[in-house]
Amino acid sequence: MNIQTSKSDRTYDAIVIGSGITGGWAAKEFADKGINTLVLERGRDVEHQKDYPTASKPPWELEYRGAVSAKRKAEYSYVGKFARAENVHFRLKDGEQPIVTEKPFRWVRGYHVGGKSLLWARKTQRWSEFDFEGPARDGYAVDWPIRYKDLEPWYDHVEKFIGVVGNRDNLDILPDSIVQPAFELSHIEKHFQSEIMRQYKDRHVISSRMAHLTDPQQIHKDQGRYRCMHQKMCNRGCVFGGYFSSNASTLPWAAKTGNMTLRPHSVVHSIIYDEQKGKATGVRVIDANTHEMIEYYARVIFLNASTFNSNAILLNSTSARFPNGLGNDSGVLGKYVAWHNTRARVTGWHKGFKDKKTLGKTPGGTYIPRFRNVHKQDTDFLRGYSVTIHSSRDLEADKNVIGSELTENILNPHLGDWEIRMLMTGETIPIEENHVRLHEEKTDKYGIPQIVFSCDWQENDMKQLADFHQQCGEMLDKAGFADFKATDSGRPPGSDVHEMGGVRMGRSEKTSILNEWNQVHQCKNVFVTDGSCMTSTGTQNPSLTFMALTARAANYAVEEMKRQNL
Amino acid sequence: MSMNRREAIKGLSLGLAQISGLGLSVNAYALFQERDGDPIIPAQYRALISQIADTLLPEVDGKGALAQKVDVFLVNLFEQCYEEDKQALLINQLSHLDERAKKDFQKSFGMCSQEQRETLLIAFEQSDDDSEKEFFEIIKKETIKGFETSQVILEQHYGYQVAPGFFKGSVDITNK
Ligand SMILES: Cc1cc2nc3c(=O)[nH]c(=O)nc-3n(C[C@H](O)[C@H](O)[C@H](O)COP(=O)(O)OP(=O)(O)OC[C@H]3O[C@@H](n4cnc5c(N)ncnc54)[C@H](O)[C@@H]3O)c2cc1C
């Protein structure tokens, strides 16, 4: 793009920063409403189908059977062992954005068109009233300025478009989604389900709700998507569009309206605040290829760069009016960051059901919504955790030999025991000390200040973890499992990939950055609708809620533009 | 990185001198090539890798390490994906294995019988020497991996399908 273009050529109705799960949604909603929209994305373009180089490839067609060459690996040392040929091209290259970790933190990023929508595990659960009421009831963070009923129609709206599989489980702790037929449970999961539901009054074992298509409707066919083919290779990009990604869904949809311009290689530096007008007028972008700074202008700006990037962009948007970052008179920007505790795992083995096996492949699994401290406080820790369950009965071979016996063993595998793996998703409590800020001297290669991470576990997290181990062990025991193993990965915060907060919503501009419409209290034409807006974290996989908040805010922004309030 | 390589390569000279006794032509330079250039693993070591893979997974009913071209996979993997210190370990131990064959059985590894080769490899597996043990573990693990991820084995013995299009969680096992 020619940066000599006139100011009017660089002026849009709306600017969306980021093209991931939430940015894609903002773009789609605006484009559908006829709003001339510019989407700025720091990474390269990734076109659906065309730019999935490893999609649908069996192991023997991958170079080095999936291992990554040492030369290439050296470019991804931060990604480390997660650098696999299947999708290393969607991972973060060293040097792109160095960070300072005052305390251990692992930040997983996906910098390309589509963002982490190409990497995610596609689990989608709605929040319930118990989650929105949490901070007020239990006395932490601040009260959410919205409740379930505010978001309910937007959950509907999003789910119809992305497609969600699951059952109507009729649970107050996990409101039903609009669903397509659920993935079937494995035999051991069905057994576990019936035993737990029989022996516990407060625990529900359900088929995981996930953003896949098992019965595509017209709206999905219109997106060019097909039913999930059970390849179980989702994090390479899916040529069928069998699961929701920005690339398969919202972005091409927005493009088709003719109202969206997508500009890759555009690293947003900051938001421009106009003192006279008392509002934001545009954004400063560093072109990733030329490192030149370019300005783009719009009436409305949506910040969807993912949790920590949105924090950083606001913190870096300083002006005489806002010396500490845009909308940050309160000083809470960057603080009250929280995430999910996914350190704990319990694996169990069952000796029975030797006459049953599975066929085909499932991208799904089983899920137990939070059962601790739901209706009343019944433990010595705050909040609780959900449980994500996967299971298998795999073909095994004795490989403790060599020679023709080894060949024969591998050629004649036998089915092993049923195995079940239970993973924790614990709600962490946002506190002021857990924060991100900008480093005073260090910058990245674009001259943008580096982010300092100062986030740590709390005693509450460790109590939850111990309870998870204990409760899962008990459940496996009651369900007749012969043996189980409880582990704590000890991995640092961030490894859970559900980072949230720092730009939280709230009722007062003294204690929060955003209002009930995700508008910056003190700069109403800037909206922040990614995970950074989260006041608390719940125990659900969060992206469905981010999408619903984004769609709701975008539609509100359109109304406000029509009313000439923006 | 380059330090590693230099150090690692220094350690090779002994092995090279001895392997030349095999009567194979040794191109010492081959070892010094950078990754994308000429082979890092010289021909005689490649042959040895094939022989080891063949020993670990000999052909049964027409299927085995060589039939499935696991040796080709191994050489590519070691040359392109392994770090330089591990490459040096592999090359050192390959030459060491061959020496051991000559010492114990008065012939090169390739000339040994299957039984003699297995005896040699098991001695590495059970060795008190960490490098010998690690060498055995790497080569066994990767040989199995190459075999198990090959098309014929996955499709014919593990029911592999790229896109089955379904999942059934509870199927009766009829004849197994
Ligand atoms: C392995 C994995 C599994 C996951 N599983 C689940 C799951 O099962 N369920 C669930 O709900 N969530 C899951 N998540 C989390 C989910 O991916 C994120 O919550 C979601 O992608 C967040 O959406 P986003 O739009 O905020 O950010 P992203 O999807 O990360 O998109 C942000 C975009 O902004 C761009 N950007 C960043 N900075 C700038 C800048 N300065 N200028 C311009 N562009 C910028 C990025 O390049 C990126 O494209 C998972 C994540 C991972 C990594």
PDB file of C-alpha atoms in Angstrom, chain A residues 56-60 64-71 73-74 84 183-188 190 227-233 240 353-363 393 395-397 399-415 418, chain B residues 1 35-36 54-61 63-65 68-70 73 76-77 80-83 114 117-119 121-122 125 136 140 144-155 157-174 176:
ATOM      1  CA  SER A  56      -5.150 -33.194   5.615  1.00  0.00           C
ATOM      2  CA  LYS A  57      -1.667 -34.669   5.329  1.00  0.00           C
ATOM      3  CA  PRO A  58      -1.068 -38.081   6.890  1.00  0.00           C
ATOM      4  CA  PRO A  59       2.143 -38.467   8.911  1.00  0.00           C
ATOM      5  CA  TRP A  60       4.074 -40.068   6.072  1.00  0.00           C
ATOM      6  CA  TYR A  64      10.624 -35.652   8.708  1.00  0.00           C
ATOM      7  CA  ARG A  65       7.271 -37.119   9.811  1.00  0.00           C
ATOM      8  CA  GLY A  66       6.417 -33.934  11.660  1.00  0.00           C
ATOM      9  CA  ALA A  67       9.765 -33.100  13.236  1.00  0.00           C
ATOM     10  CA  VAL A  68      11.059 -29.621  12.491  1.00  0.00           C
ATOM     11  CA  SER A  69      14.471 -29.058  10.965  1.00  0.00           C
ATOM     12  CA  ALA A  70      17.061 -27.686  13.366  1.00  0.00           C
ATOM     13  CA  LYS A  71      17.518 -24.630  11.203  1.00  0.00           C
ATOM     14  CA  LYS A  73      13.576 -24.724  15.036  1.00  0.00           C
ATOM     15  CA  ALA A  74      16.246 -22.169  15.855  1.00  0.00           C
ATOM     16  CA  ARG A  84       5.972 -29.228  15.191  1.00  0.00           C
ATOM     17  CA  PHE A 183     -19.933 -35.744  19.257  1.00  0.00           C
ATOM     18  CA  GLU A 184     -20.531 -39.204  20.650  1.00  0.00           C
ATOM     19  CA  LEU A 185     -18.857 -40.117  23.918  1.00  0.00           C
ATOM     20  CA  SER A 186     -16.535 -43.086  24.106  1.00  0.00           C
ATOM     21  CA  HIS A 187     -17.645 -46.172  25.966  1.00  0.00           C
ATOM     22  CA  ILE A 188     -15.556 -45.300  29.009  1.00  0.00           C
ATOM     23  CA  LYS A 190     -20.434 -43.030  28.931  1.00  0.00           C
ATOM     24  CA  ARG A 227     -19.360 -30.749   8.089  1.00  0.00           C
ATOM     25  CA  CYS A 228     -16.510 -31.819  10.331  1.00  0.00           C
ATOM     26  CA  MET A 229     -14.775 -34.856   8.800  1.00  0.00           C
ATOM     27  CA  HIS A 230     -13.149 -36.023  12.054  1.00  0.00           C
ATOM     28  CA  GLN A 231      -9.621 -35.540  10.819  1.00  0.00           C
ATOM     29  CA  LYS A 232      -8.501 -34.351  14.240  1.00  0.00           C
ATOM     30  CA  MET A 233      -5.914 -32.100  12.654  1.00  0.00           C
ATOM     31  CA  PHE A 240     -13.587 -28.289   5.127  1.00  0.00           C
ATOM     32  CA  PHE A 353     -15.037 -53.178  28.934  1.00  0.00           C
ATOM     33  CA  LYS A 354     -12.498 -55.231  27.063  1.00  0.00           C
ATOM     34  CA  ASP A 355     -15.166 -56.145  24.520  1.00  0.00           C
ATOM     35  CA  LYS A 356     -15.580 -52.549  23.388  1.00  0.00           C
ATOM     36  CA  LYS A 357     -13.492 -50.180  21.334  1.00  0.00           C
ATOM     37  CA  THR A 358     -13.865 -46.937  19.431  1.00  0.00           C
ATOM     38  CA  LEU A 359     -13.911 -46.413  15.676  1.00  0.00           C
ATOM     39  CA  GLY A 360     -13.046 -43.285  13.732  1.00  0.00           C
ATOM     40  CA  LYS A 361     -11.672 -40.197  15.448  1.00  0.00           C
ATOM     41  CA  THR A 362     -13.246 -37.603  17.693  1.00  0.00           C
ATOM     42  CA  PRO A 363     -12.230 -33.988  18.071  1.00  0.00           C
ATOM     43  CA  ARG A 393      -8.422 -47.167  24.152  1.00  0.00           C
ATOM     44  CA  LEU A 395      -3.619 -50.024  20.040  1.00  0.00           C
ATOM     45  CA  GLU A 396      -0.459 -50.990  21.878  1.00  0.00           C
ATOM     46  CA  ALA A 397       2.542 -53.151  21.167  1.00  0.00           C
ATOM     47  CA  LYS A 399       8.377 -52.570  22.246  1.00  0.00           C
ATOM     48  CA  ASN A 400      10.802 -53.751  24.925  1.00  0.00           C
ATOM     49  CA  VAL A 401      12.390 -56.172  22.483  1.00  0.00           C
ATOM     50  CA  ILE A 402      14.346 -55.911  19.250  1.00  0.00           C
ATOM     51  CA  GLY A 403      14.563 -57.968  16.081  1.00  0.00           C
ATOM     52  CA  SER A 404      11.789 -59.867  14.357  1.00  0.00           C
ATOM     53  CA  GLU A 405       9.850 -60.034  17.618  1.00  0.00           C
ATOM     54  CA  LEU A 406       9.672 -56.243  17.595  1.00  0.00           C
ATOM     55  CA  THR A 407       8.508 -56.136  13.982  1.00  0.00           C
ATOM     56  CA  GLU A 408       5.869 -58.736  14.741  1.00  0.00           C
ATOM     57  CA  ASN A 409       4.677 -56.935  17.845  1.00  0.00           C
ATOM     58  CA  ILE A 410       4.231 -53.690  15.962  1.00  0.00           C
ATOM     59  CA  LEU A 411       2.467 -55.426  13.098  1.00  0.00           C
ATOM     60  CA  ASN A 412       0.078 -57.124  15.512  1.00  0.00           C
ATOM     61  CA  PRO A 413      -0.944 -54.509  18.065  1.00  0.00           C
ATOM     62  CA  HIS A 414      -3.521 -55.227  20.739  1.00  0.00           C
ATOM     63  CA  LEU A 415      -5.960 -52.929  22.457  1.00  0.00           C
ATOM     64  CA  TRP A 418      -9.327 -47.741  28.671  1.00  0.00           C
TER      65      TRP A 418
ATOM     66  CA  MET B   1      26.282 -23.430  18.334  1.00  0.00           C
ATOM     67  CA  ARG B  35      23.408 -28.447   6.991  1.00  0.00           C
ATOM     68  CA  ASP B  36      22.048 -27.517   3.623  1.00  0.00           C
ATOM     69  CA  ASP B  54      17.260 -53.606   9.644  1.00  0.00           C
ATOM     70  CA  THR B  55      18.476 -55.325  12.799  1.00  0.00           C
ATOM     71  CA  LEU B  56      15.935 -53.614  15.045  1.00  0.00           C
ATOM     72  CA  LEU B  57      13.024 -54.214  12.666  1.00  0.00           C
ATOM     73  CA  PRO B  58      13.888 -57.009  10.229  1.00  0.00           C
ATOM     74  CA  GLU B  59      11.445 -57.866   7.516  1.00  0.00           C
ATOM     75  CA  VAL B  60       8.416 -59.924   8.545  1.00  0.00           C
ATOM     76  CA  ASP B  61       5.817 -60.716   5.849  1.00  0.00           C
ATOM     77  CA  LYS B  63       7.315 -55.386   6.111  1.00  0.00           C
ATOM     78  CA  GLY B  64      10.273 -54.040   8.009  1.00  0.00           C
ATOM     79  CA  ALA B  65      12.515 -51.035   8.477  1.00  0.00           C
ATOM     80  CA  GLN B  68       9.339 -49.116   4.699  1.00  0.00           C
ATOM     81  CA  LYS B  69      12.423 -46.979   3.910  1.00  0.00           C
ATOM     82  CA  VAL B  70      12.898 -46.098   7.553  1.00  0.00           C
ATOM     83  CA  PHE B  73      13.856 -41.209   7.062  1.00  0.00           C
ATOM     84  CA  ASN B  76      17.171 -37.136   6.791  1.00  0.00           C
ATOM     85  CA  LEU B  77      15.998 -36.726  10.359  1.00  0.00           C
ATOM     86  CA  GLN B  80      18.275 -31.963   9.226  1.00  0.00           C
ATOM     87  CA  CYS B  81      16.505 -32.066  12.581  1.00  0.00           C
ATOM     88  CA  TYR B  82      19.123 -33.077  15.127  1.00  0.00           C
ATOM     89  CA  GLU B  83      21.317 -30.551  16.874  1.00  0.00           C
ATOM     90  CA  GLN B 114      21.356 -60.928  12.972  1.00  0.00           C
ATOM     91  CA  ARG B 117      24.121 -57.645  15.694  1.00  0.00           C
ATOM     92  CA  GLU B 118      21.388 -57.942  18.309  1.00  0.00           C
ATOM     93  CA  THR B 119      23.989 -58.925  20.902  1.00  0.00           C
ATOM     94  CA  LEU B 121      22.993 -53.505  20.193  1.00  0.00           C
ATOM     95  CA  ILE B 122      21.782 -54.966  23.474  1.00  0.00           C
ATOM     96  CA  GLU B 125      21.263 -50.681  25.545  1.00  0.00           C
ATOM     97  CA  PHE B 136      20.717 -46.915  21.397  1.00  0.00           C
ATOM     98  CA  LYS B 140      15.560 -47.363  18.453  1.00  0.00           C
ATOM     99  CA  ILE B 144      10.138 -47.331  15.541  1.00  0.00           C
ATOM    100  CA  LYS B 145       8.711 -43.916  14.842  1.00  0.00           C
ATOM    101  CA  GLY B 146       9.653 -44.093  11.173  1.00  0.00           C
ATOM    102  CA  PHE B 147       8.129 -47.550  10.889  1.00  0.00           C
ATOM    103  CA  GLU B 148       4.929 -46.739  12.744  1.00  0.00           C
ATOM    104  CA  THR B 149       4.293 -43.577  10.746  1.00  0.00           C
ATOM    105  CA  SER B 150       4.747 -45.223   7.372  1.00  0.00           C
ATOM    106  CA  GLN B 151       1.732 -45.590   5.142  1.00  0.00           C
ATOM    107  CA  VAL B 152       1.483 -49.356   4.889  1.00  0.00           C
ATOM    108  CA  ILE B 153       1.833 -49.904   8.620  1.00  0.00           C
ATOM    109  CA  LEU B 154      -0.607 -47.172   9.618  1.00  0.00           C
ATOM    110  CA  GLU B 155      -3.233 -48.115   7.077  1.00  0.00           C
ATOM    111  CA  HIS B 157      -2.204 -52.455  10.882  1.00  0.00           C
ATOM    112  CA  TYR B 158      -3.592 -49.426  12.730  1.00  0.00           C
ATOM    113  CA  GLY B 159      -6.704 -48.664  10.692  1.00  0.00           C
ATOM    114  CA  TYR B 160      -5.495 -45.157   9.949  1.00  0.00           C
ATOM    115  CA  GLN B 161      -7.692 -42.868   7.886  1.00  0.00           C
ATOM    116  CA  VAL B 162      -7.007 -39.200   7.246  1.00  0.00           C
ATOM    117  CA  ALA B 163     -10.666 -38.234   7.329  1.00  0.00           C
ATOM    118  CA  PRO B 164     -12.860 -41.008   8.696  1.00  0.00           C
ATOM    119  CA  GLY B 165     -15.845 -38.645   8.799  1.00  0.00           C
ATOM    120  CA  PHE B 166     -17.263 -40.262  11.924  1.00  0.00           C
ATOM    121  CA  PHE B 167     -16.617 -41.393  15.479  1.00  0.00           C
ATOM    122  CA  LYS B 168     -18.235 -44.323  17.192  1.00  0.00           C
ATOM    123  CA  GLY B 169     -17.489 -44.427  20.866  1.00  0.00           C
ATOM    124  CA  SER B 170     -18.623 -47.935  21.681  1.00  0.00           C
ATOM    125  CA  VAL B 171     -18.170 -50.694  19.127  1.00  0.00           C
ATOM    126  CA  ASP B 172     -18.344 -54.418  19.878  1.00  0.00           C
ATOM    127  CA  ILE B 173     -15.141 -56.258  19.247  1.00  0.00           C
ATOM    128  CA  THR B 174     -16.069 -59.277  17.204  1.00  0.00           C
ATOM    129  CA  LYS B 176     -10.239 -59.824  18.456  1.00  0.00           C
TER     130      LYS B 176
END
